Amino acid sequence: GAGVSQSPSNKVTEKGKDVELRCDPISGHTALYWYRQSLGQGLEFLIYFQGNSAPDKSGLPSDRFSAERTGGSVSTLTIQRTQQEDSAVYLCASSPLTLAVNTGELFFGEGSRLTVL
Amino acid sequence: AQSVTQPDIHITVSEGASLELRCNYSYGATPYLFWYVQSPGQGLQLLLKYFSGDTLVQGIKGFEAEFKRSQSSFNLRKPSVHWSDAAEYFCAVGHSSASKIIFGSGTRLSIRP
């Protein structure tokens, strides 16, 4: 597609439920990133994919969080047993090169806003 | 530890006035530095980046930033702001051997008519 697409754009769930957030990167982009944006907290790095593998998952907050990427394209971020502190905007970004810092440009989606009641 | 600090949470400037947004970083190697802008209801967009060379870099929308190694700073400037510049601005740092880009907490810019 023309840009990074994320779905759902808004998700309201009850505490303890599982949620899945989807990211469809720009076609041909090999690198894919997930960030979490909480109010006043900036962007918190969660995980990075190169192709289908995740060489850096150091930012995942707990084992309730997991992510996968298939076909070098679509990625899904799964949060199990959601907690209220998981409420945030989850942003996905993609980049065309192996190491995004080589070009500096991450192409961001508009995010999935998660609210846990 | 790697970190990016944006000391100003919210800044208000008058339309037509000059702007400077501050960014300080802590990084163990020569950093790659970026400024992104997030307009209301839109995704983040790269404004400019510094990798090496000339320490004054020009970006889109009339923005520029200056890398000062001695001060560990990468402040964003614009000589005359427009109402459309109202947005959230994020400073970020990375490195060629790293796989992630670290973002600051952001500065929200409001424009006074």
XYZ file of C-alpha atoms in Angstrom:
230
model
C 0.000 0.000 0.000
C 0.903 3.656 -0.051
C 1.695 3.833 3.644
C 1.901 1.839 6.833
C -1.531 0.599 7.781
C -2.526 -0.322 11.323
C -5.695 -1.915 12.614
C -7.793 -1.497 14.568
C -7.444 2.236 14.927
C -9.240 2.052 18.263
C -9.706 -0.870 20.603
C -11.514 -0.882 23.924
C -11.198 -4.051 25.945
C -11.753 -5.320 29.435
C -8.952 -6.083 31.809
C -7.786 -9.652 31.412
C -8.770 -10.023 27.765
C -6.268 -10.678 24.964
C -5.862 -8.228 22.084
C -4.189 -8.387 18.704
C -2.910 -5.347 16.860
C -2.026 -5.568 13.208
C 0.546 -3.708 11.123
C 0.764 -3.794 7.351
C 4.054 -2.146 6.351
C 4.957 -0.438 3.124
C 5.508 -3.054 0.453
C 9.153 -4.064 0.191
C 10.199 -2.632 3.543
C 12.342 -5.209 5.295
C 12.500 -3.614 8.739
C 9.473 -3.251 10.984
C 9.256 -1.646 14.402
C 6.687 -1.479 17.169
C 6.621 1.435 19.594
C 4.253 2.333 22.408
C 3.233 5.925 23.008
C 1.789 6.755 26.385
C 0.690 10.213 27.429
C 3.752 12.284 28.243
C 6.085 9.321 27.848
C 7.313 9.696 24.302
C 7.794 6.656 22.132
C 8.867 3.495 23.909
C 10.638 0.931 21.723
C 9.073 -2.526 21.903
C 10.473 -4.777 19.186
C 12.227 -4.726 15.836
C 11.913 -7.158 12.935
C 14.305 -7.764 10.111
C 12.354 -9.874 7.703
C 10.489 -12.420 9.807
C 13.021 -12.554 12.615
C 13.188 -10.291 15.641
C 16.828 -9.555 16.504
C 15.813 -6.986 19.093
C 12.852 -7.555 21.358
C 14.388 -5.872 24.352
C 11.567 -3.400 24.779
C 8.720 -5.834 25.316
C 7.467 -4.936 28.831
C 6.581 -8.442 29.963
C 5.934 -11.960 28.762
C 2.315 -10.949 28.165
C 3.563 -9.153 25.077
C 4.558 -10.991 21.917
C 4.855 -10.197 18.245
C 5.325 -12.048 15.030
C 5.822 -11.213 11.410
C 4.965 -13.449 8.497
C 6.025 -13.392 4.864
C 8.301 -10.479 5.594
C 5.226 -8.325 5.624
C 2.328 -8.173 8.075
C 3.095 -8.106 11.785
C 0.841 -8.796 14.740
C 1.442 -7.543 18.268
C -0.416 -9.625 20.849
C -1.059 -8.568 24.412
C -2.372 -11.297 26.682
C -4.330 -10.723 29.869
C -4.407 -6.980 29.308
C -3.902 -4.626 32.235
C -4.943 -1.006 32.588
C -1.319 0.112 32.294
C -1.278 -1.348 28.774
C -3.542 1.495 27.648
C -1.588 3.486 25.077
C -1.204 4.128 21.387
C 0.759 1.366 19.697
C 2.700 2.605 16.694
C 4.177 0.563 13.907
C 6.900 1.798 11.578
C 8.688 0.288 8.628
C 11.917 1.039 6.825
C 13.352 -0.146 3.542
C 16.873 -1.047 4.627
C 18.448 -3.551 6.929
C 19.307 -1.013 9.537
C 16.881 1.874 9.595
C 19.443 4.195 11.063
C 21.358 4.069 7.824
C 18.692 6.170 6.208
C 17.173 7.601 9.311
C 13.651 7.387 8.123
C 11.042 5.296 9.773
C 7.644 5.420 8.092
C 4.983 5.379 10.766
C 1.390 4.271 10.754
C -1.261 6.278 12.554
C -1.350 3.874 15.446
C -3.784 1.671 17.315
C -5.237 3.275 20.415
C -5.793 0.659 23.096
C -7.974 1.358 26.115
C -8.166 -1.251 28.847
C -11.085 -0.770 31.210
C 22.547 4.241 29.181
C 21.232 5.706 25.988
C 18.685 8.455 26.474
C 17.120 11.462 24.863
C 15.852 14.406 26.882
C 13.466 17.047 25.672
C 13.221 19.404 28.650
C 10.255 21.407 27.393
C 6.949 19.587 27.588
C 4.902 22.396 26.046
C 5.919 25.602 24.286
C 3.694 28.387 22.966
C 5.008 30.906 20.475
C 3.342 33.617 18.444
C 2.838 33.126 14.748
C 5.788 34.639 12.898
C 8.097 34.358 15.895
C 11.241 32.265 15.942
C 11.326 28.826 17.518
C 13.918 26.674 19.216
C 13.117 23.239 20.637
C 15.751 21.675 22.841
C 17.105 18.148 22.690
C 19.914 16.600 24.695
C 21.132 13.069 24.340
C 23.300 10.559 26.101
C 24.912 8.051 23.799
C 28.079 5.978 23.978
C 29.160 6.530 20.382
C 28.776 9.077 17.654
C 25.027 9.371 17.370
C 22.713 9.586 14.461
C 20.161 12.253 15.367
C 16.670 12.896 14.109
C 13.685 15.152 14.560
C 10.191 13.859 13.846
C 6.904 15.756 13.878
C 3.507 14.355 14.770
C 0.633 16.514 13.636
C -2.808 16.010 15.174
C -4.399 12.856 13.851
C -1.412 12.001 11.693
C 1.554 9.692 11.879
C 5.091 10.774 12.649
C 7.060 12.347 9.828
C 10.818 12.825 9.584
C 11.801 16.495 9.618
C 15.559 16.129 9.371
C 18.495 13.954 10.338
C 22.183 14.261 11.158
C 24.633 11.472 10.404
C 27.972 13.256 9.928
C 29.600 16.248 8.294
C 28.119 19.700 8.474
C 26.675 20.152 11.942
C 23.884 22.417 10.700
C 21.290 20.398 8.841
C 18.328 21.591 6.880
C 15.021 19.806 6.853
C 11.567 20.058 5.435
C 9.070 22.812 6.201
C 11.831 25.361 6.818
C 13.259 23.648 9.900
C 16.935 23.296 10.717
C 18.895 21.744 13.550
C 22.432 22.103 14.836
C 24.481 19.264 16.292
C 26.744 20.420 19.133
C 28.899 17.552 20.323
C 30.345 19.503 23.261
C 26.850 20.117 24.606
C 25.346 16.778 23.533
C 22.563 18.762 21.945
C 20.597 18.755 18.717
C 18.219 21.691 18.951
C 15.556 22.304 16.337
C 14.997 25.825 15.015
C 12.734 27.718 12.694
C 13.059 31.456 11.998
C 9.333 32.130 11.635
C 6.603 29.715 12.693
C 3.278 29.248 10.967
C 0.010 28.160 12.556
C 0.374 24.842 10.725
C 3.523 24.088 12.728
C 1.417 23.336 15.794
C 2.238 19.705 16.540
C 4.245 17.375 18.766
C 7.959 17.251 18.037
C 10.178 14.305 18.893
C 13.938 14.146 19.001
C 15.482 10.713 18.447
C 18.909 9.080 18.500
C 20.299 5.943 16.947
C 23.525 4.371 15.718
C 24.568 2.462 12.655
C 25.227 -0.678 14.671
C 22.025 -0.475 16.650
C 18.669 -1.742 15.599
C 16.498 0.706 17.400
C 15.946 4.414 17.495
C 15.326 5.949 20.903
C 12.834 8.765 21.115
C 12.464 11.604 23.577
C 9.232 12.338 25.381
C 8.274 15.047 22.927
C 7.567 18.784 22.996
C 4.106 20.019 22.181
C 4.156 23.250 20.200
C 1.195 25.617 20.250
C 0.964 28.694 18.057
C -0.560 31.910 19.362
C -2.437 33.844 16.638
